[in-house]
Tab-separated table of C-alpha atoms in Angstrom:
chain	number	residue	atom	x	y	z
A	17	MET	CA	177.943	16.429	-162.759
A	18	THR	CA	180.089	19.049	-161.019
A	19	ASP	CA	179.774	21.726	-158.354
A	20	ASN	CA	182.128	24.580	-159.231
A	21	GLY	CA	184.398	22.176	-161.085
A	22	CYS	CA	184.289	19.461	-158.398
A	23	VAL	CA	182.801	16.054	-159.148
A	24	ARG	CA	179.671	15.518	-157.073
A	25	PRO	CA	179.418	12.401	-154.888
A	26	LEU	CA	177.745	9.401	-156.466
A	27	LEU	CA	175.418	8.774	-153.528
A	28	LYS	CA	173.329	10.849	-151.194
A	29	TRP	CA	174.339	9.904	-147.665
A	30	ALA	CA	173.058	10.775	-144.232
A	31	GLY	CA	175.263	13.558	-142.888
A	32	GLY	CA	177.036	14.096	-146.224
A	33	LYS	CA	179.529	16.935	-146.000
A	34	ARG	CA	178.976	19.000	-149.156
A	35	GLN	CA	177.380	21.846	-147.229
A	36	LEU	CA	180.109	21.774	-144.547
A	37	LEU	CA	183.057	21.943	-146.964
A	38	PRO	CA	183.686	25.711	-146.500
A	39	ALA	CA	184.034	25.137	-142.749
A	40	LEU	CA	186.265	22.072	-143.141
A	41	GLU	CA	188.601	23.480	-145.776
A	42	PRO	CA	190.567	25.769	-143.411
A	43	TYR	CA	191.619	22.671	-141.458
A	44	TYR	CA	193.156	20.812	-144.375
A	45	PRO	CA	196.854	20.489	-143.439
A	46	GLN	CA	199.262	22.490	-145.565
A	47	SER	CA	201.417	19.446	-146.274
A	48	PHE	CA	200.807	15.712	-146.023
A	49	GLN	CA	201.777	12.492	-147.768
A	50	ARG	CA	198.734	10.218	-147.502
A	51	TYR	CA	195.010	10.839	-147.212
A	52	LEU	CA	192.842	8.393	-145.249
A	53	GLU	CA	189.068	8.490	-144.869
A	54	PRO	CA	187.815	5.707	-142.543
A	55	PHE	CA	184.089	6.585	-142.854
A	56	VAL	CA	183.902	7.367	-146.546
A	57	GLY	CA	180.102	7.614	-146.864
A	58	SER	CA	179.311	9.837	-149.845
A	59	GLY	CA	182.989	10.784	-150.081
A	60	ALA	CA	182.163	14.501	-150.398
A	61	VAL	CA	185.453	15.591	-148.828
A	62	PHE	CA	187.441	13.104	-150.922
A	63	PHE	CA	185.831	14.235	-154.188
A	64	HIS	CA	186.456	17.859	-153.252
A	65	LEU	CA	190.107	17.198	-152.435
A	66	ALA	CA	190.638	15.040	-155.523
A	67	THR	CA	189.039	17.309	-158.097
A	68	THR	CA	190.629	20.500	-156.761
A	69	GLY	CA	194.111	18.974	-157.134
A	70	ILE	CA	194.902	18.739	-153.421
A	71	LEU	CA	195.430	14.974	-153.641
A	72	ASP	CA	197.612	15.084	-156.766
A	73	GLY	CA	200.684	12.894	-156.274
A	74	ARG	CA	199.447	11.517	-152.965
A	75	THR	CA	198.179	8.082	-152.013
A	76	VAL	CA	194.596	7.750	-150.796
A	77	THR	CA	192.821	5.081	-148.758
A	78	LEU	CA	189.035	5.232	-148.620
A	79	SER	CA	187.438	2.731	-146.268
A	80	ASP	CA	184.183	1.882	-144.572
A	81	VAL	CA	182.639	-1.037	-142.702
A	82	ASN	CA	179.556	-0.903	-144.951
A	83	VAL	CA	179.935	-3.758	-147.462
A	84	ASP	CA	177.370	-2.347	-149.881
A	85	LEU	CA	179.029	1.047	-150.005
A	86	ILE	CA	182.513	-0.318	-150.652
A	87	GLY	CA	181.238	-2.952	-153.061
A	88	CYS	CA	179.325	-0.327	-155.033
A	89	TYR	CA	182.319	2.009	-155.300
A	90	ARG	CA	184.630	-0.780	-156.428
A	91	THR	CA	182.155	-2.004	-159.019
A	92	VAL	CA	181.486	1.489	-160.381
A	93	ARG	CA	185.252	1.912	-160.667
A	94	ASP	CA	185.917	-1.425	-162.349
A	95	ARG	CA	182.739	-2.123	-164.354
A	96	THR	CA	181.405	1.337	-165.044
A	97	GLU	CA	179.484	0.651	-168.253
A	98	ASP	CA	177.830	-2.479	-166.843
A	99	VAL	CA	176.552	-0.462	-163.874
A	100	ILE	CA	175.258	2.282	-166.174
A	101	LYS	CA	173.405	-0.229	-168.368
A	102	ALA	CA	171.732	-1.862	-165.350
A	103	LEU	CA	170.843	1.552	-163.911
A	104	GLN	CA	169.274	2.664	-167.195
A	105	ASN	CA	167.074	-0.430	-167.157
A	106	LEU	CA	165.940	0.357	-163.621
A	107	GLU	CA	165.188	3.954	-164.587
A	108	ARG	CA	162.946	2.817	-167.446
A	109	GLU	CA	161.162	0.351	-165.185
A	110	HIS	CA	160.624	2.966	-162.487
A	111	ARG	CA	159.044	5.348	-164.991
A	112	ARG	CA	156.505	2.663	-165.844
A	113	ARG	CA	155.768	1.284	-162.372
A	114	GLY	CA	156.720	3.984	-159.842
A	115	ASP	CA	156.672	2.916	-156.190
A	116	ALA	CA	155.742	-0.652	-157.107
A	117	CYS	CA	159.092	-0.886	-158.873
A	118	TYR	CA	160.878	0.528	-155.822
A	119	TYR	CA	159.463	-2.041	-153.413
A	120	ASP	CA	159.953	-4.879	-155.862
A	121	VAL	CA	163.627	-3.948	-156.255
A	122	ARG	CA	164.088	-3.494	-152.502
A	123	ASP	CA	162.324	-6.618	-151.263
A	124	GLN	CA	162.488	-9.127	-154.119
A	125	ARG	CA	165.877	-8.299	-155.650
A	126	PHE	CA	168.224	-6.154	-153.561
A	127	ASN	CA	167.821	-7.743	-150.122
A	128	PRO	CA	167.814	-11.349	-151.408
A	129	ALA	CA	170.891	-10.656	-153.570
A	130	ARG	CA	172.689	-9.097	-150.590
A	131	ALA	CA	171.822	-12.092	-148.403
A	132	LYS	CA	173.118	-14.499	-151.035
A	133	LEU	CA	176.331	-12.510	-151.366
A	134	ALA	CA	176.847	-12.491	-147.589
A	135	ALA	CA	176.285	-16.247	-147.463
A	136	GLY	CA	179.301	-16.656	-149.717
A	137	GLY	CA	181.596	-15.683	-146.855
A	138	ASP	CA	184.236	-12.996	-146.500
A	139	GLY	CA	185.133	-10.761	-149.400
A	140	ALA	CA	181.577	-9.791	-150.357
A	141	ALA	CA	182.750	-6.315	-151.348
A	142	ASP	CA	185.117	-7.941	-153.873
A	143	ARG	CA	182.254	-9.898	-155.458
A	144	TYR	CA	179.697	-7.094	-155.636
A	145	PRO	CA	178.058	-7.433	-159.082
A	146	PRO	CA	177.057	-4.516	-161.367
A	147	ALA	CA	173.349	-5.323	-161.010
A	148	LEU	CA	173.584	-4.986	-157.219
A	149	ALA	CA	175.568	-1.738	-157.453
A	150	ALA	CA	172.928	-0.359	-159.816
A	151	MET	CA	170.168	-1.356	-157.392
A	152	LEU	CA	171.936	0.430	-154.546
A	153	ILE	CA	172.224	3.615	-156.607
A	154	PHE	CA	168.591	3.275	-157.714
A	155	LEU	CA	167.331	2.885	-154.146
A	156	ASN	CA	169.506	5.806	-153.067
A	157	ARG	CA	167.976	8.007	-155.778
A	158	THR	CA	164.372	7.003	-155.114
A	159	GLY	CA	164.236	6.117	-151.408
A	160	PHE	CA	163.206	8.433	-148.585
A	161	ASN	CA	165.820	11.165	-148.078
A	162	GLY	CA	168.424	9.030	-149.874
A	163	LEU	CA	168.959	7.076	-146.648
A	164	PHE	CA	170.839	3.820	-146.260
A	165	ARG	CA	169.303	2.073	-143.253
A	166	LEU	CA	169.408	-1.548	-142.136
A	167	ASN	CA	167.215	-3.271	-139.600
A	168	ARG	CA	168.596	-5.662	-136.984
A	169	LEU	CA	168.367	-8.516	-139.477
A	170	GLY	CA	170.629	-6.607	-141.830
A	171	GLU	CA	167.869	-5.884	-144.356
A	172	PHE	CA	167.607	-2.576	-146.184
A	173	ASN	CA	164.261	-1.120	-145.091
A	174	VAL	CA	164.062	2.499	-146.298
A	175	PRO	CA	160.602	3.373	-147.717
A	176	ALA	CA	160.081	4.980	-151.107
A	177	GLY	CA	160.636	8.719	-151.301
A	178	ARG	CA	158.217	11.308	-152.644
A	179	TYR	CA	159.869	12.316	-155.893
A	180	THR	CA	158.041	13.454	-159.013
A	181	ASP	CA	160.714	12.681	-161.588
A	182	PRO	CA	163.976	11.533	-159.947
A	183	ARG	CA	167.149	11.489	-162.036
A	184	ILE	CA	168.141	7.884	-161.568
A	185	CYS	CA	170.833	7.431	-164.189
A	186	ASP	CA	173.267	10.165	-165.217
A	187	PRO	CA	175.861	8.259	-167.282
A	188	GLU	CA	178.357	11.103	-167.480
A	189	HIS	CA	178.241	11.619	-163.739
A	190	VAL	CA	178.795	7.903	-163.069
A	191	ARG	CA	181.750	7.932	-165.490
A	192	ALA	CA	183.209	11.035	-163.823
A	193	VAL	CA	182.959	9.394	-160.385
A	194	ALA	CA	184.564	6.207	-161.730
A	195	ALA	CA	187.421	8.195	-163.244
A	196	VAL	CA	188.200	9.797	-159.875
A	197	LEU	CA	188.062	6.409	-158.131
A	198	ARG	CA	190.431	4.964	-160.750
A	199	ARG	CA	193.122	7.570	-160.138
A	200	PRO	CA	196.586	6.140	-159.403
A	201	GLY	CA	197.162	5.679	-155.688
A	202	VAL	CA	193.473	5.488	-154.690
A	203	ALA	CA	192.557	2.345	-152.703
A	204	ILE	CA	189.019	1.410	-151.621
A	205	GLU	CA	188.979	-0.944	-148.651
A	206	HIS	CA	186.323	-2.728	-146.617
A	207	ARG	CA	187.462	-2.403	-143.001
A	208	GLY	CA	186.480	-0.848	-139.701
A	209	PHE	CA	187.608	2.520	-138.450
A	210	GLU	CA	189.935	1.161	-135.765
A	211	GLU	CA	191.986	-0.774	-138.291
A	212	ALA	CA	192.011	2.182	-140.670
A	213	LEU	CA	193.099	4.666	-138.007
A	214	ALA	CA	195.726	2.257	-136.635
A	215	ALA	CA	197.422	2.420	-140.057
A	216	SER	CA	197.835	6.207	-139.856
A	217	GLY	CA	200.954	7.993	-138.734
A	218	ALA	CA	203.214	10.984	-139.160
A	219	GLY	CA	202.592	12.938	-142.326
A	220	ASP	CA	199.089	11.555	-142.907
A	221	PHE	CA	195.865	13.535	-143.267
A	222	VAL	CA	192.899	11.669	-141.794
A	223	TYR	CA	189.311	12.855	-142.151
A	224	CYS	CA	186.671	11.128	-140.039
A	225	ASP	CA	182.940	11.544	-140.560
A	226	PRO	CA	181.395	8.938	-138.240
A	227	PRO	CA	177.690	8.431	-137.621
A	228	TYR	CA	176.809	11.382	-135.443
A	229	ALA	CA	175.963	11.163	-131.761
A	230	PRO	CA	172.248	12.071	-131.532
A	231	LEU	CA	171.148	15.462	-130.260
A	232	SER	CA	167.743	14.007	-129.446
A	233	ARG	CA	165.801	10.776	-129.757
A	234	THR	CA	164.215	11.784	-133.075
A	235	SER	CA	167.520	12.865	-134.592
A	236	SER	CA	169.230	9.558	-133.850
A	237	PHE	CA	170.434	7.747	-136.952
A	238	ALA	CA	173.298	5.288	-137.022
A	239	SER	CA	171.927	2.217	-138.785
A	240	TYR	CA	174.474	2.046	-141.602
A	241	THR	CA	175.082	-1.523	-140.444
A	242	ALA	CA	172.847	-3.915	-138.535
A	243	ALA	CA	174.973	-3.323	-135.413
A	244	GLY	CA	174.500	0.471	-135.470
A	245	PHE	CA	176.963	2.966	-133.959
A	246	GLY	CA	176.432	3.789	-130.301
A	247	ALA	CA	178.100	5.455	-127.337
A	248	LEU	CA	180.719	2.710	-126.920
A	249	ASP	CA	181.647	3.063	-130.597
A	250	GLN	CA	182.103	6.809	-130.076
A	251	GLN	CA	184.461	6.037	-127.178
A	252	ARG	CA	186.428	3.581	-129.315
A	253	LEU	CA	186.670	6.250	-131.996
A	254	LEU	CA	187.979	8.787	-129.484
A	255	GLN	CA	190.728	6.389	-128.408
A	256	ALA	CA	191.658	5.633	-132.022
A	257	ILE	CA	191.819	9.327	-132.926
A	258	VAL	CA	193.972	10.166	-129.898
A	259	GLY	CA	196.306	7.322	-130.888
A	260	ALA	CA	196.562	8.624	-134.470
A	261	CYS	CA	197.359	12.115	-133.193
A	262	ARG	CA	200.077	10.730	-130.902
A	263	ARG	CA	201.688	9.078	-133.933
A	264	GLY	CA	201.793	12.428	-135.722
A	265	ALA	CA	198.764	12.191	-138.021
A	266	ASN	CA	196.790	15.314	-138.920
A	267	VAL	CA	193.233	14.404	-137.936
A	268	VAL	CA	190.029	16.277	-138.741
A	269	MET	CA	186.684	14.928	-137.544
A	270	SER	CA	183.149	16.240	-137.821
A	271	ASN	CA	180.465	15.237	-135.318
A	272	SER	CA	177.312	16.540	-133.703
A	273	SER	CA	177.395	19.076	-130.892
A	274	ALA	CA	175.968	16.550	-128.437
A	275	PRO	CA	177.292	17.426	-124.946
A	276	GLU	CA	178.995	14.050	-124.510
A	277	ILE	CA	181.008	14.607	-127.702
A	278	GLU	CA	182.008	18.137	-126.693
A	279	SER	CA	183.231	16.959	-123.304
A	280	ALA	CA	184.912	13.762	-124.556
A	281	TYR	CA	187.257	15.676	-126.841
A	282	GLN	CA	188.260	18.118	-124.109
A	283	THR	CA	189.625	15.502	-121.734
A	284	ARG	CA	193.252	15.532	-120.659
A	285	ALA	CA	194.169	12.833	-123.187
A	286	ALA	CA	192.652	14.869	-126.028
A	287	ARG	CA	194.328	18.105	-124.920
A	288	GLN	CA	197.698	16.356	-124.664
A	289	VAL	CA	197.616	15.637	-128.415
A	290	LYS	CA	196.493	19.229	-129.134
A	291	ILE	CA	192.943	18.381	-130.147
A	292	ALA	CA	190.690	21.427	-130.275
A	293	VAL	CA	186.908	21.580	-130.641
A	294	HIS	CA	185.311	24.149	-132.950
A	295	ARG	CA	181.615	24.849	-133.342
A	296	VAL	CA	180.246	25.633	-136.812
A	297	PRO	CA	176.735	26.297	-138.117
A	298	ALA	CA	175.270	23.545	-140.263
A	299	ARG	CA	171.878	22.208	-141.245
A	300	ARG	CA	170.214	19.169	-139.727
A	301	ALA	CA	169.016	16.966	-142.594
A	302	ILE	CA	167.690	13.919	-140.752
A	303	ASN	CA	164.745	14.062	-138.408
A	304	SER	CA	161.463	12.226	-138.210
A	305	ARG	CA	159.724	15.629	-138.405
A	306	GLY	CA	160.498	17.877	-141.339
A	307	SER	CA	159.810	20.952	-139.197
A	308	SER	CA	162.719	19.952	-136.952
A	309	ARG	CA	165.245	20.046	-139.777
A	310	GLY	CA	167.099	23.324	-139.905
A	311	PRO	CA	170.095	25.241	-138.565
A	312	VAL	CA	172.089	23.423	-135.905
A	313	ASP	CA	175.665	23.580	-134.707
A	314	GLU	CA	178.119	20.824	-135.562
A	315	LEU	CA	181.625	20.258	-134.273
A	316	ILE	CA	184.938	20.160	-136.089
A	317	ILE	CA	187.403	18.323	-133.875
A	318	THR	CA	191.020	18.457	-134.949
A	319	ASN	CA	194.687	18.769	-134.053
A	320	VAL	CA	195.250	20.918	-137.174
A	321	ARG	CA	195.439	24.681	-136.756
A	322	ALA	CA	193.086	26.530	-139.084
A	323	GLY	CA	194.542	28.358	-142.079
A	324	VAL	CA	194.415	32.134	-142.169
A	325	LEU	CA	191.885	32.193	-145.053
A	326	ALA	CA	189.068	30.544	-143.125
A	327	ALA	CA	185.821	30.939	-145.035
A	328	VAL	CA	183.878	30.273	-141.829
A	329	LYS	CA	185.124	31.395	-138.428
A	330	PRO	CA	184.187	28.632	-135.984
A	331	ARG	CA	183.528	29.407	-132.344
A	332	MET	CA	185.742	27.590	-129.878
A	333	VAL	CA	183.770	25.485	-127.430
A	334	LYS	CA	184.519	26.386	-123.833
A	335	ALA	CA	185.733	23.559	-121.651
A	336	GLN	CA	183.567	24.608	-118.709
A	337	GLY	CA	179.850	25.111	-118.369
A	338	LEU	CA	178.761	22.693	-121.102
A	339	ARG	CA	174.994	22.436	-121.237
A	340	PRO	CA	172.751	20.212	-123.340
A	341	ARG	CA	171.531	21.964	-126.465
A	342	ALA	CA	167.980	21.777	-127.745
C-alpha cells in the first residue's frame, strides 16, 4: 500500500514518475500556496507530496483531459466501497477465465459502457459509475504494461498482459488512495492543460508530466486520447508554461530528451522567464522491443532553482551543439 510511508498511485501509467521522484524533489519550491498538476496520470508526484506532508494546508487541483482517468479518480473518492466490490467480482472472474475474461471486459463491457457514457453529452467524468471505474482498474492491472491506449475511434485497445497471478483488488490500497483524494482542498477536474495552466499564477507550484516527445519511432506513445499528443501540442504546452512562469508560477516539467524539446526550452522566450533544462538518468519503460527498454536520459525543465540537498545532481544541457540521441 505504501512506499516508505507514501501511498502508492492507484494506477500504473505510461511514464509514471515514481522512479524519478528523487530527481524531481530538489526542484519542489520552498514555499507555495497552491499545487496544480495538469497531466495527473498516475499522480505519483501528487501522492508523494500529499503523504509526506508537503501539501498540508494547501489547495490542490489535479486535472487531465482523459475522461476515464478523472472519472475513475472521482468515483474511487466518492464511492470507494462500491468500486472495491465491483473490482473483487472482476478478480474472481479473472481467476476462473484468465485472458478470456480480459477481452470480454474490454470489448463487451468497458468500451460499450464508455461509448454510452460519451453519448450522454458533456460531464461524463461526473457520471462515471463504480462498475466502469472498477473495469478501468482491472484492465490497468491485467493489460499489457498497464497501458492506457485508445485507437482513433476512441476505443481502448490494449492487449492482455502476461501475468501469472496479478493483484487486481487490494481494498486497503484503494481506501488509502480514496482518503488522499478526499483531503480538504483537493479538486479533481476534467480539463485540458491550457485551461489548467492559464489558471496558475504567483505563488503556485505547477508540475507538468505531459506525454513525452518520442526519442524514436518505436518509443512513441501519446494515445491517452483518440487525438494523441503531437508536436503542435508540445508547442502549445511550451507557450502555456512560459505564460505561467511570466505570471510568477513555480513550474516543474518532465519530458524526454528529444532534441526538439531540449532546444524549444532554451529559446529566448524560455530564458527570459528563467527556465533551465536539466538532464537526469531515468529508465525507458515503453518500447515495442523489451531489449530497448533501459537507461535513458530525461529532462527536468523548470524555473525553480534546485535545493542544496539534491539527491541526484542533474547535468545542465548546453544550449549549443545539440545532437540527436540514440
